[in-house]
Amino acid sequence: METPKETRERPTPGGPQDFIRETVARDLASGRHRTVVTRFPPEPNGYLHIGHAKAICLNFGVAKEFRGRCHLRFDDTNPSKEEQEYVDSIQEDIRWLGWDWGGHLYFASDYFGQLYAWAEDLVRAGKAYVCDLSADEVRAYRGTLTEPGRPSPYRGRGADENLDLLRRMKAGEFPDGSRTLRARIDMAHPNLNMRDPVLYRILRATHHRTGDEWCIYPMYDYAHGQSDAIEGITHSICTLEFEAHRPLYEWFIENLPVPHKPHQYEFARLNLTYTVMSKRKLLDLVQNGYVSGWDDPRMPTLAGYRRRGYTPEAIRAFATKVGVSKANSTVDVAYLEECLRDDLNKRAPRRMAVLRPLKVVLENYPEGKVEEMDLVNNPEDASAGTRKAPFSKVLYIERDDFMEDPPKKFFRLSPGREVRLRGAYFITCTGVEKDAAGEVAALRCTVDLHTRGGSSPDGRSPKATLHWVSSGHAVEAEVRLYDRLFKAENPDKAPEGQDYKVNLNPDSLVALAGCKLEPSLAVCKAGDTVQFERLGYFCCDRDSAPGRPVFNRTVTLKDTWAKIQRRGK
RNA sequence: UGGGGAGUCGCCAAGCGGUAAGGCAGCGGCCUUUGGAGCCGCCAUCCGGAGGUUCGAAUCCUCCCUCCCCAGCCA
């Protein structure tokens, strides 16, 4: 069993496909820029999720399509929340997704020195001041959405005093939170972000890169644009909530001697049905044990999808298919699943696995006889070849594939009915054995020995084809059936006083023991993906041991019968 | 009741003054040794609403409605 071969992604058609690419194309054509430089700027305070994947594919995708480059820059300006574990996982996930930042790995913390020097410039120019107001006071002075703010009593401090105070802040002379450096802009500005925003705060926390070198740290607004400027970013692409920050972004660029003037563009972040996307909530799920970790296969993190069996190709295809716009939207998670099936269908080798075994005894098949049946590995890909699977008198089939008293549209096995066993023979059910509780314990069937391989010389063809595994050769396995983590389309819609966690799906993980796999599945490598015929795509979990495989269900196959049943209810 | 955005099919999303792409979902059918895949149909006389400009508007103008973001020393 091997990992599926690479499938080619559809080539990007001619021109721009969204307003960002339109802008980039125009800027290149007009000569405004010679090369496009973008950046993906994660804060290392959590694992990357599918929403980040959209941003990653946009930034790296634009750079690649226009032969520019994309930097990976960690926005590490708040050491109280950031950790090395996250910077490592983020790099791993971006690489897994298939992107490469070349040598362009940066950290906002690389620029702390320059940022601080520029802060002194601002102070000298009378454009920033040290404010002694407490956090509460700053809030009170800021005013509200409808009322202008009032100037801080420290707003009028002279440049010399401000410079002295700023240096002493940096030197660690003042306690955390006691003072801030603020821009002197306009306390009556209708955009709250422009009401003398904080540039630096005093914060004694050990930074994952700079250690204890600093006790003042720049705020996002002060660090981000200047980092873009330092790196020569041409198009700084971020999500909609930063739109109101753009005037401030531009204010810094205009008022500082930066080497380059980048521009910010905003697009709508990704939302998915049945999914929570905020890092805060994902952290909550991890820290409070609602899931097994950041890479729990039910998590919308890239690590989770990877362990679940999603492919980078499918996620990339999804990212390009949902498009980029400025309208808030929530994409149906079924769309993501469809992108996955589309990818896996073409590359996943087929195998037979019986999840809920029902024993079948073939009455007219010789005791002790074993035949090696030929099975096609992938009907979508002739080059995938064939394999052998043992067939014998005692087999297992799926419990769901038998009904003693079948309803109208059920055309699988039932007493007196004939079905095909995939790649083997036609069998007819002749009897049902029950246990003391009245449960079906085993089936007695006869086999038509003229149908070896699955076709009959007389041309008849059963309505159903079932998967099967030979009892004496089966590999025992654990199979974990994953379903969506939330049962509500919008998990955030919770009753008064409760939060999104009331919408957790209690059946999001069903672990099945004693599943029967065909022998070719005895050894598997974590991450290997296969299709269990008629059931879905599954991938080998890292919990597997030799001879004791563990498989995760990645996604089910489309199931017409299940749909009919649902409709009937 | 300030400022900034957005409203095109159930969900995404093209459209950029010339008379509504595509995908997902859904619904029919064909085909099938996976009720998988594939294939073929159907699925917005209408673009948040109302006026106006124009030979002609989803695209331009006016007013209105709805939703989202901003009052962290978070990003």
XYZ file of C-alpha atoms (C1' of nucleotides) in Angstrom:
644
model
C 0.000 0.000 0.000
C 1.425 3.318 -0.982
C 0.525 6.950 -0.730
C -1.601 8.108 -3.670
C 0.249 9.637 -6.558
C 0.238 13.369 -7.096
C -2.634 14.530 -9.195
C -2.308 17.631 -11.227
C -4.183 20.697 -10.149
C -6.236 22.371 -12.824
C -4.153 25.051 -14.459
C -5.132 28.583 -13.610
C -7.045 30.034 -16.522
C -5.904 33.205 -18.218
C -6.639 36.399 -16.386
C -7.363 37.541 -12.851
C -10.134 35.735 -10.991
C -10.734 38.173 -8.186
C -10.293 41.790 -7.255
C -6.915 41.204 -5.605
C -5.410 39.578 -8.676
C -7.016 42.286 -10.762
C -5.198 44.927 -8.755
C -1.900 43.100 -8.899
C -2.195 42.619 -12.648
C -2.968 46.297 -13.099
C -0.058 47.407 -10.899
C 2.319 45.217 -12.838
C 0.993 46.334 -16.207
C 1.174 50.014 -15.301
C 4.721 49.671 -14.075
C 3.803 50.696 -10.566
C 5.608 47.570 -9.404
C 8.139 45.418 -11.184
C 7.608 42.392 -9.002
C 4.822 41.524 -6.637
C 5.772 40.753 -3.053
C 3.156 39.411 -0.651
C 3.387 37.966 2.787
C 1.538 35.611 5.090
C 1.770 37.054 8.618
C 0.539 34.571 11.245
C 0.751 35.249 14.939
C 2.330 32.181 16.559
C -0.377 31.804 19.171
C -2.178 28.750 17.818
C -2.290 26.228 15.016
C -3.231 27.152 11.471
C -6.795 26.354 10.407
C -8.622 26.088 7.094
C -9.346 29.820 7.196
C -5.622 30.467 7.227
C -5.301 28.074 4.314
C -7.441 30.433 2.260
C -5.150 33.343 3.131
C -2.036 31.263 2.511
C -3.242 30.109 -0.887
C -4.142 33.694 -1.762
C -0.807 35.199 -0.766
C 1.440 32.424 -1.997
C -0.804 31.819 -4.991
C -0.706 35.427 -6.168
C 3.056 35.527 -5.752
C 3.500 32.333 -7.731
C 1.107 33.250 -10.521
C 2.743 36.630 -11.054
C 6.290 35.335 -10.595
C 6.845 37.338 -7.461
C 7.527 36.094 -3.982
C 5.717 35.570 -0.734
C 7.306 35.994 2.658
C 6.434 34.090 5.764
C 6.533 36.585 8.583
C 5.567 35.814 12.121
C 3.697 38.650 13.757
C 5.271 38.027 17.128
C 4.669 41.278 18.975
C 2.854 39.850 21.975
C 5.093 37.434 23.891
C 2.407 36.739 26.465
C 0.526 34.576 23.973
C 3.144 33.294 21.598
C 5.181 30.111 21.676
C 7.864 28.317 19.710
C 5.607 25.262 19.334
C 3.313 27.375 17.229
C 6.026 28.806 15.027
C 7.171 25.252 14.318
C 3.712 23.884 13.592
C 2.876 26.826 11.348
C 5.921 26.231 9.181
C 5.201 22.529 8.980
C 1.597 23.161 7.971
C 2.439 25.683 5.267
C 4.984 23.306 3.765
C 2.502 20.468 3.941
C -0.013 22.624 2.108
C 2.577 22.807 -0.630
C 3.987 26.318 -0.341
C 7.546 27.511 -0.121
C 8.796 30.822 1.185
C 12.306 30.161 -0.011
C 14.712 32.104 2.159
C 12.083 34.636 3.094
C 11.355 33.692 6.671
C 11.005 36.730 8.897
C 9.790 37.778 12.295
C 8.345 41.118 13.306
C 10.685 40.752 16.258
C 13.594 41.019 13.798
C 12.548 44.639 13.416
C 12.158 45.607 17.049
C 15.297 47.748 16.856
C 14.223 49.639 13.754
C 10.684 50.005 15.021
C 11.957 51.507 18.241
C 14.249 53.917 16.404
C 11.314 55.085 14.335
C 9.309 55.567 17.515
C 11.982 57.984 18.738
C 11.704 59.782 15.392
C 7.997 60.179 15.922
C 8.583 61.536 19.406
C 11.178 64.010 18.159
C 8.764 65.148 15.475
C 6.087 65.723 18.069
C 3.962 62.956 16.566
C 4.013 60.641 19.553
C 4.000 61.051 23.308
C 4.312 59.043 26.458
C 0.987 58.756 28.239
C 0.635 57.907 31.931
C -3.038 57.055 31.796
C -4.102 53.589 32.957
C -5.822 51.241 30.551
C -9.192 52.140 32.045
C -8.463 55.827 31.756
C -7.353 55.520 28.171
C -10.646 53.840 27.413
C -12.608 56.580 29.144
C -10.755 59.315 27.287
C -11.246 57.620 23.958
C -14.909 58.580 23.757
C -17.477 56.366 22.060
C -18.720 55.597 18.589
C -20.817 58.738 18.641
C -18.872 61.025 20.983
C -15.395 62.359 20.333
C -12.618 61.499 22.737
C -10.792 63.938 25.004
C -7.078 64.599 24.890
C -4.977 62.795 27.442
C -3.578 65.189 30.067
C -0.133 63.999 28.953
C -0.719 64.814 25.314
C 1.066 68.138 25.566
C 4.371 66.846 26.934
C 7.404 68.235 25.194
C 9.526 66.166 22.856
C 12.504 66.103 25.225
C 10.474 64.841 28.140
C 8.787 62.270 25.924
C 12.094 61.047 24.615
C 13.464 60.717 28.118
C 10.372 58.879 29.293
C 10.351 56.577 26.280
C 13.983 55.644 26.880
C 13.264 54.953 30.505
C 10.268 52.835 29.528
C 12.586 50.832 27.339
C 15.177 50.671 30.105
C 12.664 49.066 32.410
C 12.255 51.901 34.892
C 8.478 51.670 34.992
C 6.111 48.862 35.910
C 4.024 46.947 33.395
C 1.022 48.874 32.193
C 2.027 52.114 33.835
C 2.709 54.043 30.657
C 2.326 53.765 26.917
C 3.728 55.479 23.896
C 0.890 56.907 21.821
C 0.661 58.523 18.423
C -0.570 62.100 18.478
C -3.215 62.062 15.788
C -6.752 63.227 16.528
C -8.849 62.440 19.584
C -11.988 63.515 17.767
C -11.412 61.377 14.701
C -14.555 59.488 13.634
C -12.401 56.388 13.207
C -11.586 55.236 16.726
C -8.323 53.724 15.554
C -7.042 57.213 14.890
C -7.706 58.538 18.398
C -4.095 58.538 19.552
C -3.523 54.774 19.277
C -1.042 53.031 21.533
C 2.277 52.226 19.851
C 4.149 50.587 22.706
C 3.136 49.026 25.972
C 5.295 47.948 28.876
C 5.144 44.191 29.168
C 7.582 41.968 31.001
C 7.264 38.619 29.316
C 9.952 36.408 27.879
C 9.764 36.497 24.127
C 10.313 33.225 22.281
C 13.023 34.862 20.164
C 14.277 37.983 21.887
C 14.106 36.568 25.388
C 14.210 39.326 27.986
C 15.893 41.865 25.786
C 12.786 44.013 25.658
C 10.213 45.046 28.214
C 8.264 47.208 25.817
C 6.580 45.682 22.792
C 5.049 47.341 19.729
C 1.353 46.984 19.020
C 0.128 45.288 15.853
C -0.773 48.562 14.151
C 2.627 50.021 14.741
C 4.534 46.889 13.750
C 2.674 45.480 10.806
C 2.832 48.166 8.156
C 6.420 49.037 8.927
C 7.392 45.369 8.710
C 5.726 45.326 5.298
C 7.679 48.433 4.352
C 10.988 46.982 5.495
C 10.428 43.816 3.465
C 9.294 45.653 0.372
C 5.835 44.112 0.427
C 3.810 45.505 -2.475
C 0.401 44.094 -1.627
C -0.374 43.565 2.019
C -3.432 41.339 2.002
C -5.466 40.925 5.160
C -9.013 40.235 6.282
C -11.950 42.627 6.431
C -11.755 43.483 10.114
C -8.558 45.394 9.424
C -10.233 47.678 6.956
C -10.774 50.347 9.600
C -7.081 50.128 10.437
C -5.967 51.071 6.967
C -5.943 54.840 7.626
C -3.622 54.200 10.547
C -1.497 51.819 8.480
C -1.116 54.655 5.976
C -0.497 57.284 8.637
C 2.599 55.455 9.842
C 3.847 54.888 6.314
C 3.429 58.600 5.569
C 4.988 59.848 8.781
C 8.017 57.580 8.965
C 11.105 57.484 6.748
C 10.256 53.998 5.471
C 12.160 52.570 2.497
C 9.014 51.546 0.651
C 5.282 52.263 0.666
C 3.161 49.130 0.763
C -0.613 49.090 0.393
C -3.173 47.121 2.292
C -6.049 45.218 0.679
C -8.772 43.388 2.536
C -10.807 40.297 1.677
C -13.510 38.295 3.479
C -12.263 35.558 5.764
C -13.514 32.004 5.338
C -16.335 30.611 7.449
C -17.610 27.049 7.209
C -20.914 25.549 8.255
C -20.766 23.171 11.253
C -17.372 24.611 12.155
C -15.867 27.108 14.571
C -12.879 28.945 13.263
C -11.704 31.331 15.934
C -8.363 30.514 17.506
C -9.803 31.339 20.880
C -12.461 28.641 20.545
C -10.113 26.105 19.042
C -7.740 26.699 21.947
C -10.676 26.244 24.324
C -11.531 22.884 22.723
C -7.942 21.724 23.011
C -7.190 22.996 26.503
C -10.407 21.745 28.017
C -10.256 18.300 26.495
C -13.207 18.437 24.134
C -10.849 17.088 21.502
C -7.616 15.155 21.816
C -5.394 18.004 20.621
C -4.721 20.492 17.865
C -4.444 17.581 15.437
C -7.615 15.803 16.507
C -9.094 14.627 13.188
C -12.269 16.577 13.941
C -10.467 19.893 14.229
C -10.547 22.374 11.330
C -6.820 22.861 11.791
C -4.477 21.860 9.014
C -2.910 19.423 11.453
C -6.351 17.972 12.119
C -7.230 17.676 8.450
C -3.878 16.074 7.768
C -4.430 13.416 10.393
C -7.984 12.984 9.191
C -6.669 12.162 5.718
C -7.364 15.354 3.808
C -4.869 16.094 1.054
C -3.150 19.421 0.451
C -4.371 19.239 -3.135
C -7.986 19.089 -2.016
C -7.586 21.995 0.359
C -5.849 24.077 -2.280
C -8.564 23.269 -4.804
C -11.163 24.278 -2.262
C -9.378 27.542 -1.540
C -9.350 28.502 -5.174
C -12.907 27.360 -5.809
C -14.486 29.392 -3.020
C -12.953 32.500 -4.507
C -11.991 35.801 -2.937
C -14.383 38.677 -2.370
C -15.365 41.255 0.208
C -18.745 39.787 1.099
C -19.010 37.975 4.425
C -19.881 34.401 3.676
C -20.188 30.953 5.131
C -19.285 28.147 2.804
C -21.114 24.829 3.070
C -18.680 22.305 4.520
C -20.083 19.857 1.939
C -18.167 21.858 -0.643
C -14.880 21.107 1.097
C -15.836 17.431 1.344
C -16.664 17.370 -2.341
C -13.240 18.802 -3.214
C -11.708 16.042 -1.146
C -13.699 13.244 -2.762
C -12.892 14.640 -6.156
C -9.188 14.380 -5.384
C -9.234 11.056 -3.556
C -11.462 9.346 -6.115
C -8.736 9.700 -8.694
C -5.866 8.507 -6.526
C -6.927 6.419 -3.555
C -6.371 2.672 -3.976
C -9.498 0.604 -3.358
C -9.584 -1.979 -0.616
C -12.259 -4.065 1.075
C -13.042 -3.615 4.737
C -16.018 -4.843 6.704
C -16.738 -2.504 9.569
C -19.665 -4.309 11.244
C -19.100 -7.951 10.309
C -21.832 -10.459 9.610
C -20.639 -14.018 9.057
C -21.604 -15.766 5.835
C -21.134 -19.508 5.303
C -21.136 -20.742 1.724
C -22.753 -24.136 2.001
C -21.644 -25.509 -1.359
C -18.083 -24.189 -1.249
C -15.403 -26.748 -0.360
C -14.144 -26.731 3.193
C -10.502 -25.616 3.347
C -10.374 -24.349 -0.207
C -8.823 -20.908 -0.759
C -8.876 -18.998 -4.031
C -6.908 -15.841 -4.788
C -9.300 -13.449 -6.457
C -8.071 -10.625 -8.665
C -9.288 -7.184 -7.699
C -8.881 -3.871 -9.461
C -6.985 -1.332 -7.375
C -8.609 1.723 -8.881
C -11.200 1.750 -11.650
C -10.312 5.409 -12.243
C -6.686 4.595 -12.877
C -5.701 1.544 -14.896
C -2.053 2.044 -14.007
C -2.888 1.264 -10.382
C -3.059 -2.401 -11.388
C -4.641 -5.285 -9.532
C -4.124 -7.248 -6.361
C -5.114 -10.622 -4.937
C -7.515 -11.276 -2.100
C -8.238 -14.686 -0.585
C -11.727 -16.177 -0.863
C -13.001 -19.082 1.204
C -16.053 -20.845 2.580
C -16.554 -18.464 5.505
C -16.697 -14.745 4.834
C -17.757 -11.507 6.423
C -20.066 -8.994 4.824
C -21.373 -5.721 6.181
C -24.353 -6.054 8.525
C -26.006 -3.142 6.745
C -25.890 -5.139 3.533
C -28.415 -7.662 4.782
C -32.060 -7.223 5.709
C -34.323 -10.072 6.597
C -37.391 -8.124 5.590
C -36.200 -5.566 3.056
C -38.149 -2.438 2.176
C -38.968 -1.542 -1.396
C -35.782 0.104 -2.579
C -33.316 -2.036 -0.688
C -31.628 -4.251 -3.190
C -28.813 -5.773 -1.232
C -28.895 -9.234 0.339
C -31.993 -10.794 1.861
C -33.399 -14.321 2.062
C -33.727 -15.852 -1.371
C -31.994 -12.979 -3.121
C -28.796 -13.155 -5.161
C -26.045 -10.541 -5.023
C -22.537 -10.248 -6.377
C -19.503 -10.339 -4.127
C -17.125 -7.888 -5.671
C -14.565 -9.585 -7.878
C -15.667 -13.017 -6.648
C -18.949 -14.873 -7.071
C -22.695 -14.464 -7.031
C -24.213 -15.781 -3.849
C -27.794 -16.416 -2.828
C -29.037 -16.285 0.730
C -30.674 -19.522 1.752
C -30.941 -19.207 5.491
C -30.565 -17.024 8.543
C -29.091 -18.135 11.865
C -30.076 -16.224 14.970
C -28.688 -16.035 18.455
C -30.595 -16.388 21.702
C -31.599 -12.748 21.541
C -33.081 -13.182 18.114
C -30.329 -11.212 16.436
C -29.052 -12.362 13.081
C -25.839 -14.212 13.872
C -24.876 -15.646 10.498
C -26.127 -16.221 7.000
C -26.177 -19.414 5.010
C -25.690 -18.910 1.307
C -25.001 -20.864 -1.819
C -22.461 -19.742 -4.349
C -22.780 -20.023 -8.112
C -19.406 -21.458 -9.108
C -19.952 -20.371 -12.722
C -19.686 -16.704 -11.758
C -16.036 -16.553 -10.710
C -14.695 -13.043 -11.120
C -18.138 -11.560 -10.801
C -19.846 -12.216 -14.086
C -22.201 -14.915 -15.230
C -21.993 -16.791 -18.523
C -25.748 -16.402 -18.886
C -25.440 -12.640 -18.692
C -27.551 -12.085 -15.596
C -26.387 -9.344 -13.290
C -27.470 -8.871 -9.677
C -28.686 -5.467 -8.671
C -26.170 -5.211 -5.860
C -22.452 -5.780 -5.447
C -21.162 -6.222 -1.906
C -17.702 -5.993 -0.415
C -16.461 -8.945 1.616
C -13.492 -10.286 3.531
C -12.477 -13.907 4.002
C -12.952 -14.880 7.632
C -9.805 -16.908 8.054
C -7.588 -14.278 6.460
C -9.076 -11.084 7.842
C -6.930 -8.524 9.597
C -8.522 -7.179 12.755
C -8.539 -3.429 12.976
C -9.891 -0.462 14.813
C -11.718 2.042 12.658
C -12.609 5.483 13.904
C -15.646 6.962 12.291
C -15.438 10.723 12.408
C -18.313 13.030 11.760
C -18.648 16.801 12.002
C -17.625 18.177 15.384
C -20.780 20.272 15.699
C -24.342 19.265 15.097
C -25.510 22.816 14.439
C -24.929 24.492 11.123
C -23.900 27.606 13.010
C -22.286 26.414 16.251
C -22.265 29.931 17.653
C -26.027 30.038 17.677
C -26.581 28.849 21.230
C -29.368 29.345 23.756
C -29.089 32.282 26.158
C -26.390 31.776 28.707
C -24.711 28.910 26.844
C -21.929 28.892 24.341
C -21.017 27.102 21.144
C -19.999 23.994 23.057
C -23.641 22.991 23.598
C -23.652 22.307 19.878
C -20.854 19.762 20.031
C -21.891 16.600 18.216
C -21.867 13.689 20.696
C -21.434 11.274 17.794
C -18.498 13.023 16.173
C -16.304 10.029 16.971
C -17.460 6.424 16.926
C -14.641 3.950 17.382
C -15.259 0.489 16.009
C -13.202 -2.474 17.181
C -13.098 -5.850 15.492
C -13.368 -4.567 11.969
C -12.255 -7.030 9.299
C -9.834 -5.882 6.642
C -8.521 -7.671 3.598
C -4.968 -8.980 4.200
C -3.280 -6.374 1.997
C -4.105 -3.845 4.707
C -2.155 -5.596 7.459
C 0.684 -3.131 7.226
C 0.025 0.528 6.765
C 1.984 3.712 7.140
C 0.471 6.658 8.977
C -1.143 8.955 6.446
C -1.731 6.293 3.797
C -5.105 6.843 2.202
C -7.386 4.169 0.780
C -10.965 3.870 -0.252
C -12.830 1.161 1.602
C -15.136 0.189 -1.206
C -18.691 1.406 -0.845
C -17.914 3.055 2.509
C -15.620 5.998 2.105
C -12.038 7.161 2.242
C -9.970 6.162 5.219
C -6.450 6.849 6.285
C -4.002 4.975 8.415
C -3.606 6.629 11.793
C -0.328 7.011 13.631
C -1.786 4.875 16.434
C -1.445 1.830 14.180
C 0.826 -1.022 15.181
C 2.107 -3.808 12.918
C -0.743 -6.243 12.352
C -3.102 -3.969 14.286
C -3.958 -1.110 11.982
C -6.063 1.842 13.016
C -7.927 3.721 10.334
C -9.636 7.103 10.429
C -12.617 7.734 8.262
C -11.727 10.808 6.231
C -15.053 11.237 4.459
C -17.830 8.922 3.390
C -18.651 8.136 -0.190
C -21.831 9.727 -1.468
C -24.532 7.379 -0.374
C -27.713 7.222 -2.402
C -29.227 4.569 -0.198
C -28.627 6.665 2.912
C -30.314 9.564 1.173
C -33.331 7.471 0.308
C -33.569 6.360 3.933
C -33.284 9.936 5.166
C -35.971 11.029 2.789
C -38.239 8.217 3.951
C -38.134 9.417 7.531
C -27.892 58.837 15.907
C -19.895 58.417 14.279
C -16.681 55.920 10.827
C -15.608 51.822 7.572
C -17.501 47.687 4.497
C -21.118 44.373 2.037
C -25.912 43.023 -0.284
C -26.639 38.626 -7.702
C -30.306 31.064 -7.170
C -30.514 27.129 -0.645
C -24.469 27.985 -0.206
C -20.088 30.206 -2.690
C -19.350 33.373 -6.977
C -18.699 35.683 -12.217
C -20.570 40.156 -14.162
C -17.044 46.562 -14.835
C -24.012 50.277 -19.629
C -25.840 46.017 -24.367
C -29.938 42.557 -22.328
C -27.883 36.963 -15.623
C -20.996 32.372 -16.264
C -19.530 28.447 -13.270
C -19.168 25.312 -8.864
C -21.639 23.000 -4.460
C -26.419 21.401 -2.842
C -31.183 19.714 -4.888
C -34.301 17.214 -8.602
C -34.990 13.829 -12.901
C -32.637 10.254 -16.333
C -28.588 7.179 -18.584
C -24.655 4.051 -17.335
C -22.263 1.010 -13.783
C -18.704 -5.824 -10.999
C -18.420 0.474 -5.543
C -26.647 2.477 -4.697
C -19.030 5.266 -5.821
C -17.235 7.455 -10.285
C -18.865 9.175 -15.110
C -22.550 11.194 -18.537
C -27.206 14.028 -19.854
C -31.033 17.241 -18.491
C -33.738 20.733 -14.956
C -32.700 24.540 -11.294
C -32.515 33.496 -10.898
C -37.583 36.983 -16.980
C -34.244 38.379 -12.472
C -29.731 40.958 -9.515
C -31.929 44.131 -1.105
C -36.142 48.084 -2.091
C -38.111 52.529 -4.446
C -37.385 56.311 -7.813
C -34.384 58.513 -11.803
C -30.732 58.901 -16.223
C -30.430 56.105 -20.954
C -32.564 53.477 -27.164
C -30.877 50.080 -23.403
C -29.028 49.339 -16.198
C -27.300 43.936 -11.864
C -23.891 47.534 -13.830
C -24.624 55.201 -13.637
C -27.403 58.834 -10.039
C -30.735 59.658 -5.625
C -33.116 58.081 -1.372
C -34.267 53.978 1.725
C -33.687 48.883 4.004
C -30.701 44.857 5.947
C -26.184 42.626 7.559
C -20.874 42.838 9.118
C -16.506 45.447 11.447
C -14.392 49.372 14.956
C -14.777 51.957 21.785
C -7.728 45.571 23.762
C -1.935 48.658 26.842
C -4.939 41.393 21.264
C -3.747 40.334 16.296
